[in-house]
CSV table of C-alpha atoms in Angstrom, one decimal:
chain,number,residue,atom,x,y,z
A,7,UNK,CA,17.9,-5.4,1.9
A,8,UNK,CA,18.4,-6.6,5.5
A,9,UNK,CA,15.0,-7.7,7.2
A,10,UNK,CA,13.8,-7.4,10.4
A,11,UNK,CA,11.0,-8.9,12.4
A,12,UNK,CA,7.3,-7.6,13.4
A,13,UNK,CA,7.1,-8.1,17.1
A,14,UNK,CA,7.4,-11.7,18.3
A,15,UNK,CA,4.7,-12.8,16.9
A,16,UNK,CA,4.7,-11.4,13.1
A,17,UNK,CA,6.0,-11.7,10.1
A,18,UNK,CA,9.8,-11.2,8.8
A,19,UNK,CA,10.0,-8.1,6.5
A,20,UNK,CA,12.0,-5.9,4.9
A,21,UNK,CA,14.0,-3.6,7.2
A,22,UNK,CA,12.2,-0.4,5.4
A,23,UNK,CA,9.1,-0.1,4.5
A,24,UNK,CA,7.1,2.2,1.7
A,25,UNK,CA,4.3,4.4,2.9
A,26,UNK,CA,2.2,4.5,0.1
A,27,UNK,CA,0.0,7.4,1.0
A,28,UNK,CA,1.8,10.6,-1.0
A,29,UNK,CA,1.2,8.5,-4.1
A,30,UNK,CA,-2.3,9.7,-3.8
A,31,UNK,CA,-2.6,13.4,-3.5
A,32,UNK,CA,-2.2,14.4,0.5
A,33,UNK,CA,1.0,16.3,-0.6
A,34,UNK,CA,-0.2,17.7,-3.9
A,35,UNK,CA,-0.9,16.2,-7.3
A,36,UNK,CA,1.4,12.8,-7.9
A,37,UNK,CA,2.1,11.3,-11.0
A,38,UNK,CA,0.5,7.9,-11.1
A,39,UNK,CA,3.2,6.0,-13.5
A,40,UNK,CA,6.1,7.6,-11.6
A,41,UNK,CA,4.0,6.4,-8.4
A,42,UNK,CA,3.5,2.6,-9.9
A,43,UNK,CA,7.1,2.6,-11.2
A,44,UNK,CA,8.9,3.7,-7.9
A,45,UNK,CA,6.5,0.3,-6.4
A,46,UNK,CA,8.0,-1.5,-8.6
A,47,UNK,CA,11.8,-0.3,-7.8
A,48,UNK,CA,11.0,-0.6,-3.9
A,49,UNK,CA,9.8,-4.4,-4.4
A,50,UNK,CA,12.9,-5.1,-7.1
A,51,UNK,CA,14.9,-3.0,-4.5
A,52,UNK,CA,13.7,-5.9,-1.7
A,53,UNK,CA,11.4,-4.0,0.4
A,54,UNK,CA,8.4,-6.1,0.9
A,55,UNK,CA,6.2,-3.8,3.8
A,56,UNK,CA,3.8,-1.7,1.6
A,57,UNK,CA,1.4,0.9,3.6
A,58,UNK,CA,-2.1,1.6,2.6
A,59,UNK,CA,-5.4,3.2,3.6
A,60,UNK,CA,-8.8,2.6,2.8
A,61,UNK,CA,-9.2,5.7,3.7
A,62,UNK,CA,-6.3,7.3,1.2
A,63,UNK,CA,-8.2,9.3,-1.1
A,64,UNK,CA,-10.9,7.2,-0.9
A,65,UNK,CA,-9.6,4.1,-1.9
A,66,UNK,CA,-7.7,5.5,-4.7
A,67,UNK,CA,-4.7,4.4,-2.8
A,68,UNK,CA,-5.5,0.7,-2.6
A,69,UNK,CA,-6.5,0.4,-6.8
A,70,UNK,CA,-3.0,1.9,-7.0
A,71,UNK,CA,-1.3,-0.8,-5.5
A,72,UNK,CA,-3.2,-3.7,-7.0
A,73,UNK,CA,-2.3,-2.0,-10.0
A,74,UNK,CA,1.4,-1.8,-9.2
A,75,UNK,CA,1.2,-5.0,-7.5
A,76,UNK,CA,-0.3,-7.1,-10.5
A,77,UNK,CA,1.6,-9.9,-12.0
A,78,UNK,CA,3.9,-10.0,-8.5
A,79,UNK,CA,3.9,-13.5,-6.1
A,80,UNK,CA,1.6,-12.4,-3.1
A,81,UNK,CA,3.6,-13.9,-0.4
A,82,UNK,CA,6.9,-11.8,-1.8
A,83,UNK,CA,5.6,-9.0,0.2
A,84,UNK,CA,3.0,-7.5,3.0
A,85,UNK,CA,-0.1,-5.5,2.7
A,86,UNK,CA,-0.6,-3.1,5.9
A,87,UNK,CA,-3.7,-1.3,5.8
A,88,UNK,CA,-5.5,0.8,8.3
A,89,UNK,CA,-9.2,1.4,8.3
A,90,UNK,CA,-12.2,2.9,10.3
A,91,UNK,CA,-11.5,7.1,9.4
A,92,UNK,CA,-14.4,8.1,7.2
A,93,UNK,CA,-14.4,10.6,5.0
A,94,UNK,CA,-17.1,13.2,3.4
A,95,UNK,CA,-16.8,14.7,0.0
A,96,UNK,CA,-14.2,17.4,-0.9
A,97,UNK,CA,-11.7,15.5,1.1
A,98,UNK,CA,-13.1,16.1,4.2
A,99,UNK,CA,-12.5,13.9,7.3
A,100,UNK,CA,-16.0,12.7,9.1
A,101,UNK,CA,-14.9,10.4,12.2
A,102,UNK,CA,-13.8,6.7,12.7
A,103,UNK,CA,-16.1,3.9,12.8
A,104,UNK,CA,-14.6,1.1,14.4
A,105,UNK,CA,-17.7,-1.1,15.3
A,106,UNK,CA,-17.3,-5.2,14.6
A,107,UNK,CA,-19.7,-5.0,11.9
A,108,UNK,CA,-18.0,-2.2,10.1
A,109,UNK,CA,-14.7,-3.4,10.4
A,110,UNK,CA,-15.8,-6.6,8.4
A,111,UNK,CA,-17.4,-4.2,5.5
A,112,UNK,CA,-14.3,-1.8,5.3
A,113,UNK,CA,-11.9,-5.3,4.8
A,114,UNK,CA,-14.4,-6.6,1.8
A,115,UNK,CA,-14.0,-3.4,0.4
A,116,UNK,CA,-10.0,-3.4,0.5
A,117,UNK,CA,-9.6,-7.2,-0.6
A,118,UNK,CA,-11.5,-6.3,-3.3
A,119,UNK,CA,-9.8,-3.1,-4.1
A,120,UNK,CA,-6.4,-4.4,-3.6
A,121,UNK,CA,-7.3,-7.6,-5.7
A,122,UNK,CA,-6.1,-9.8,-2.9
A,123,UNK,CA,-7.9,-12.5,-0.7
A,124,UNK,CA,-6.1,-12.2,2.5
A,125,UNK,CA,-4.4,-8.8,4.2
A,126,UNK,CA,-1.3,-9.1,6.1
A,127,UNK,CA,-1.7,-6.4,8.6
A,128,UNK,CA,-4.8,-5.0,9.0
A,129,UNK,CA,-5.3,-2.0,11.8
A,130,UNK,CA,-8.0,0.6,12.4
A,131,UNK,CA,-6.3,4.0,11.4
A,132,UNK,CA,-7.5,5.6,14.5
A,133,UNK,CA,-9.2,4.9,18.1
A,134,UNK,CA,-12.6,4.9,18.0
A,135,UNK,CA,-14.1,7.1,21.3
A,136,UNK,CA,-17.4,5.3,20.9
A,137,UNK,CA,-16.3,1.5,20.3
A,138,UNK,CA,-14.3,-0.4,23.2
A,139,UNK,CA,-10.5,-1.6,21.5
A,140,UNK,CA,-11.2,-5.3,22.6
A,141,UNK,CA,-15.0,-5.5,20.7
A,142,UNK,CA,-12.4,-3.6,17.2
A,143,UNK,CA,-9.9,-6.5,17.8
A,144,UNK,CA,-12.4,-9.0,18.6
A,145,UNK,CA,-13.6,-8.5,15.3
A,146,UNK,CA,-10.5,-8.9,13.5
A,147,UNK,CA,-9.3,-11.8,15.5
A,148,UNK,CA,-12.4,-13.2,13.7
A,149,UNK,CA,-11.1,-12.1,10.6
A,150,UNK,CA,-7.9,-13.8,11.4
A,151,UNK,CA,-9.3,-17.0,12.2
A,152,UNK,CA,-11.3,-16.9,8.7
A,153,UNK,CA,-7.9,-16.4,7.2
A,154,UNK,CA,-9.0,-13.4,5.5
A,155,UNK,CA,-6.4,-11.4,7.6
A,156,UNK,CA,-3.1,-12.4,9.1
A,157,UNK,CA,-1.8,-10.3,11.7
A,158,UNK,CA,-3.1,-7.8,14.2
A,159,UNK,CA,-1.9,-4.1,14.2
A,160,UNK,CA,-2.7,-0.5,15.9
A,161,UNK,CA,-2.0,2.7,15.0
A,162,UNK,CA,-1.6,5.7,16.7
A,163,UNK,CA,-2.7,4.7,20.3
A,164,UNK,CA,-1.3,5.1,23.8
A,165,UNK,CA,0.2,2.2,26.1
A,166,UNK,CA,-2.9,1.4,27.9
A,167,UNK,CA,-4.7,0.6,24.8
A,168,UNK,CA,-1.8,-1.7,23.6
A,169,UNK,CA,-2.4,-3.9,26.9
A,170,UNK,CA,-6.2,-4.0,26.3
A,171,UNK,CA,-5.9,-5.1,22.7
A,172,UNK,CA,-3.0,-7.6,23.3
A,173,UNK,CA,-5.3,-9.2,25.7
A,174,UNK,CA,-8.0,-9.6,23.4
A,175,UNK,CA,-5.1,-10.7,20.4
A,176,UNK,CA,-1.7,-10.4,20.1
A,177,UNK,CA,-0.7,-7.5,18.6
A,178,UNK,CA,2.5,-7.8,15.7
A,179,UNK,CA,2.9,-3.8,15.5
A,180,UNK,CA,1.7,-0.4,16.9
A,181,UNK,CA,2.2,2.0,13.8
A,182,UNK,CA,3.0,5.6,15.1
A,183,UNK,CA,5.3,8.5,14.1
A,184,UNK,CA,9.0,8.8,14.9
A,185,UNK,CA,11.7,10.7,13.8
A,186,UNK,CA,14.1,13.0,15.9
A,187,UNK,CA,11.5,15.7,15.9
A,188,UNK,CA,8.6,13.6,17.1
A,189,UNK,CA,9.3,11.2,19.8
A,190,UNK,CA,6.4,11.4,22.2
A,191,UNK,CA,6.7,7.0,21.7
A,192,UNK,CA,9.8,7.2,24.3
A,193,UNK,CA,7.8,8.2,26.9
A,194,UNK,CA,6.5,4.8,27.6
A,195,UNK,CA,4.9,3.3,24.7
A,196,UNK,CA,7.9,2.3,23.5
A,197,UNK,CA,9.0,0.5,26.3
A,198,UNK,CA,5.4,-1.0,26.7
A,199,UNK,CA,5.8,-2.3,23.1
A,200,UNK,CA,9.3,-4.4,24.1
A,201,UNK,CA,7.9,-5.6,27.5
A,202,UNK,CA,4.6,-7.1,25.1
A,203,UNK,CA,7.0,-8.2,22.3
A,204,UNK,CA,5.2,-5.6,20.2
A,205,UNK,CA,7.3,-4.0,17.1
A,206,UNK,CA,6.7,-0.4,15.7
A,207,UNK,CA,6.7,0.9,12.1
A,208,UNK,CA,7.6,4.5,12.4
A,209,UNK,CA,5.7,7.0,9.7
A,210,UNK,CA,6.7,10.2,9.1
A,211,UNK,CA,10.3,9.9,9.9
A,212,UNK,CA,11.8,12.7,7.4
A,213,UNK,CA,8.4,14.1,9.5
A,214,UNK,CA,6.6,14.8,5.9
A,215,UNK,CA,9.9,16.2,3.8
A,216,UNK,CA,10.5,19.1,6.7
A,217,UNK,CA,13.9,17.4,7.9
A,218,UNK,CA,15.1,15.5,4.5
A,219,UNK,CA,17.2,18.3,3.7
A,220,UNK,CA,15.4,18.9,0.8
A,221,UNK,CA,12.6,21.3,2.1
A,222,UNK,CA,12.7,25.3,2.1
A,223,UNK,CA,11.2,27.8,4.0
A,224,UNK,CA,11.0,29.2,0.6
A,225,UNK,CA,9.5,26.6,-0.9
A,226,UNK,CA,6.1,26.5,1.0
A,227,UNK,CA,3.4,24.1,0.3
A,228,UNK,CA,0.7,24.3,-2.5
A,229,UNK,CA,-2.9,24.5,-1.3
A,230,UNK,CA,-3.9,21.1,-2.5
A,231,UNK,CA,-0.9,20.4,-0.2
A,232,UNK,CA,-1.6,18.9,3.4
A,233,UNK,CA,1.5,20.8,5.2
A,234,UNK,CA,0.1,24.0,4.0
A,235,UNK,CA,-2.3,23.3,7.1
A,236,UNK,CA,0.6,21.7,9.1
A,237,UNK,CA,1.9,23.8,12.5
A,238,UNK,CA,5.7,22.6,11.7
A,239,UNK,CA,5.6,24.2,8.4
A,240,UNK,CA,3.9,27.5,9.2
A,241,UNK,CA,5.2,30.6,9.7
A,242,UNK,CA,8.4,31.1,11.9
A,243,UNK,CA,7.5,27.4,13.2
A,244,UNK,CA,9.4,26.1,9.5
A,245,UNK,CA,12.1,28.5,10.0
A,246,UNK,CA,12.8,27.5,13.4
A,247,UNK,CA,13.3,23.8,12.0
A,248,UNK,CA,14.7,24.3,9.5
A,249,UNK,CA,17.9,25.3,11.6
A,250,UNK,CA,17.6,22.2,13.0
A,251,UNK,CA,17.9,20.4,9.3
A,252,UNK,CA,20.8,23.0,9.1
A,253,UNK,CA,22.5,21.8,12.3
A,254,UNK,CA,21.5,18.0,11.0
A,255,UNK,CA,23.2,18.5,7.6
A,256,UNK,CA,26.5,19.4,8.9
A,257,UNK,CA,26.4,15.7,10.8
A,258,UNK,CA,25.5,14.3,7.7
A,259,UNK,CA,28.3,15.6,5.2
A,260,UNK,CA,30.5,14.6,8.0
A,261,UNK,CA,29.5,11.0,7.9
A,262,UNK,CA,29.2,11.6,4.2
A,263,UNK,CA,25.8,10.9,3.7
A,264,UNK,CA,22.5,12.8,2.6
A,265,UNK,CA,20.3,14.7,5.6
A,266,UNK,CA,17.4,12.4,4.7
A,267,UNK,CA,19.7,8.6,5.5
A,268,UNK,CA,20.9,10.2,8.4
A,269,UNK,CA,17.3,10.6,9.4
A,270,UNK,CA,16.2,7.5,8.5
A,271,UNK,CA,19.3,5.6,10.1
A,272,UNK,CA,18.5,7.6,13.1
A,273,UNK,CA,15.0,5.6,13.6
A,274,UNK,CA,16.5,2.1,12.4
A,275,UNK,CA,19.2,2.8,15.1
A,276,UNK,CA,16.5,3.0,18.2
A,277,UNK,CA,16.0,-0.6,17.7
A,278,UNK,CA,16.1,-3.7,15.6
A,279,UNK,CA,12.3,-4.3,16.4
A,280,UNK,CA,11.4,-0.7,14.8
A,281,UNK,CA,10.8,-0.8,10.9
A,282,UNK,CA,10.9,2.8,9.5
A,283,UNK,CA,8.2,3.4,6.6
A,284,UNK,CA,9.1,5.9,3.7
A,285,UNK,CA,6.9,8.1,2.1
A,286,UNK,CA,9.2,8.2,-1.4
A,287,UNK,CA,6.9,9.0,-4.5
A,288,UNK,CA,9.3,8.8,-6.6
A,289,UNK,CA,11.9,6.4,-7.5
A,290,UNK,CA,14.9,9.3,-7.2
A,291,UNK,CA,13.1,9.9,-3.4
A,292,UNK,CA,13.5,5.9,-3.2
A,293,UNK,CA,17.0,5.3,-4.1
A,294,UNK,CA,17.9,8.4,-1.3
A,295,UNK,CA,16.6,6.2,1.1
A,296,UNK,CA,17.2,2.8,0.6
A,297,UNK,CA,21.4,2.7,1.7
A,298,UNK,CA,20.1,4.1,4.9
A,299,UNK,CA,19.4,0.7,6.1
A,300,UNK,CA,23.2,0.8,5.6
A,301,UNK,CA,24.1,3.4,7.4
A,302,UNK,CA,26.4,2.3,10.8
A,303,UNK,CA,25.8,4.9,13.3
A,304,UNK,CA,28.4,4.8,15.8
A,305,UNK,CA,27.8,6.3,19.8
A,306,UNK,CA,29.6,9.2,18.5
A,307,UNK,CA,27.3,9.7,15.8
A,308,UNK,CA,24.1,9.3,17.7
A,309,UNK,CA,25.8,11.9,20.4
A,310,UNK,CA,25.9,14.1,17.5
A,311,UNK,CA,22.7,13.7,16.3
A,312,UNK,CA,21.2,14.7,19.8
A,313,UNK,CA,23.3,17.6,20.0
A,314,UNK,CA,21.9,19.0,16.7
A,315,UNK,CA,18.6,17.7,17.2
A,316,UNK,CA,17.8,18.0,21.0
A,317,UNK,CA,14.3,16.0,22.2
A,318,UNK,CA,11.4,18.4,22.5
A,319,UNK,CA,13.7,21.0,20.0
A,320,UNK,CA,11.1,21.2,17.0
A,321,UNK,CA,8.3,23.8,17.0
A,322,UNK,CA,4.4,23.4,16.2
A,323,UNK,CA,2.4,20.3,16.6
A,324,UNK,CA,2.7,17.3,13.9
A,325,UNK,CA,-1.4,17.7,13.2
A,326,UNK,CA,-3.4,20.3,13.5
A,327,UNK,CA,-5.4,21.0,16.3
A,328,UNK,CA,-8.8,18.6,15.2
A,329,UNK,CA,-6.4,15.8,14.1
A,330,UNK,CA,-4.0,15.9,17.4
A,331,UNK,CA,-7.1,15.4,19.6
A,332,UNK,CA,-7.5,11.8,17.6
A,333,UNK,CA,-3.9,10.9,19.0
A,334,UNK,CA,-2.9,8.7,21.6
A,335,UNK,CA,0.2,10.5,22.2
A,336,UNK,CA,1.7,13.6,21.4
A,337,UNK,CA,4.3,15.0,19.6
């Protein structure tokens, strides 16, 4: 596994990263001992980011992990976890609270739930209207000095707030989604991010299983399902991209490679300072991805890729309507 570094101010990790979120429900029932074991592959695989929640089914996510990650040296990888979205019962979403004080009660709750004493990343999951960014990262600057965290992330948040919070801290990585049907970053976050020495992990870059190659219009998503409220997967919106996947696939089998590495190797290719997460929950899902990092796109192949996959080509928004008004950027 080759590594890569967070920003010029983090850590060294791996140069792909697990999204642990799917392992607890968003996308339909997962199996927790296929969910523990495909852990256990990434980390024997060498990936060392692993990305949490508080917020992830209510901290079911987190008591996975410490689960998972019982019995393993704690420097041999890095805990990310955002905080600050509440929830309400029936899975419900109720806000964000990003206030000092509550910043310093959701971390006790995640060291404890994770079993762990410090957090390597630790990044509110979403801006809070209410609560200046600097009095949020003033807070866990505080928690950095205490050496309960170690590094300062964002998620989700436009270029302005980037400047305001690297003033107050310096920031090691914005977290936001990019793949070839969501690149709203390019418009100037990313090259904010570079001119701060900021890195980017980029969720969502098989944008939720719609361009992996393994997704069907037929298919369609079970109500306990989060795309079953998705725009990209409704309607003629799914059918729409999935030509795109069709127009993808045919790049793929000519660099002889699966739809879902070419997608991956895609968003390793836009830079050596962006880390691309996977959402595998399974350990077939995992050893897909992992040879992506391996993957040498050429100018001729990234030509390609653009040609199939034009910016701006994808229909429907990547949240629904209540969720893309939490965004700092678009689609």
């Amino acid at each position: 596994m080759q590594t890569r570094t967070l920003g010029s101010t983090g850590p060294v990790v791996s140069g792909l990263g697990l999204g642990a979120m799917g392992m607890s429900g968003v996308y339909g029932e997962a199996d927790r001992s296929e969910s523990i074991a495909t852990v256990h592959a990434a980390l024997d695989a060498g990936v060392t980011l692993i990305d949490t929640g508080d917020f992830y089914a209510m901290g079911h996510n987190e008591l996975l992990l410490a689960e998972a990650l019982r019995g393993r040296e704690r420097d041999s990888y890095q805990l990310s976890v955002k905080f600050g979205m509440l929830r309400t019962p029936g899975q419900g979403f109720g806000g964000v609270d990003a206030r000092p004080a509550a910043v310093k009660n959701f971390l006790a709750y995640s060291l404890t739930r994770l079993g762990t004493d410090h957090i390597d990343i630790y990044r509110p999951g979403r801006l809070d209207p209410a609560v200046p960014i600097e009095d949020t990262v003033g807070a866990i600057k505080e928690m950095i000095d205490a050496g309960h965290v170690r590094y300062l992330g964002l998620s989700e948040v436009d270029a302005a707030t980037v400047r305001r919070a690297h003033a107050v801290h310096p920031v090691t990585d914005l977290q936001i989604e990019y793949s070839l049907i969501s690149r709203a970053v390019e418009r100037d976050v990313l090259s904010t991010l570079r001119e701060l020495g900021v890195g980017l992990t980029a969720y969502g870059v098989l944008s939720r299983g719609l361009i992996s190659g393994h997704w069907t219009a037929a298919r369609g998503a079970d109500p306990g399902d989060s795309r079953s409220h998705s725009p990209r997967f409704s309607g003629e919106n799914v059918e729409h991209n999935l030509v795109l996947v069709a127009a993808l696939r045919r790049v793929a089998e000519a660099k002889g490679c699966t739809v879902a590495q070419l997608a991956i190797a895609w968003v390793a290719a836009q830079g050596a300072d962006i880390v691309p997460l996977v959402g595998a929950r399974t350990r077939e899902r995992l050893a897909e991805a992992l040879p992506a990092m391996d993957l040498d796109l050429t100018a001729g192949d990234l030509a390609e890729i653009e040609k199939a996959v034009p910016p701006g080509a994808a229909r429907g928004d990547r949240y629904p309507p209540a969720h893309m008004a939490a965004l700092g950027v678009g689609n």
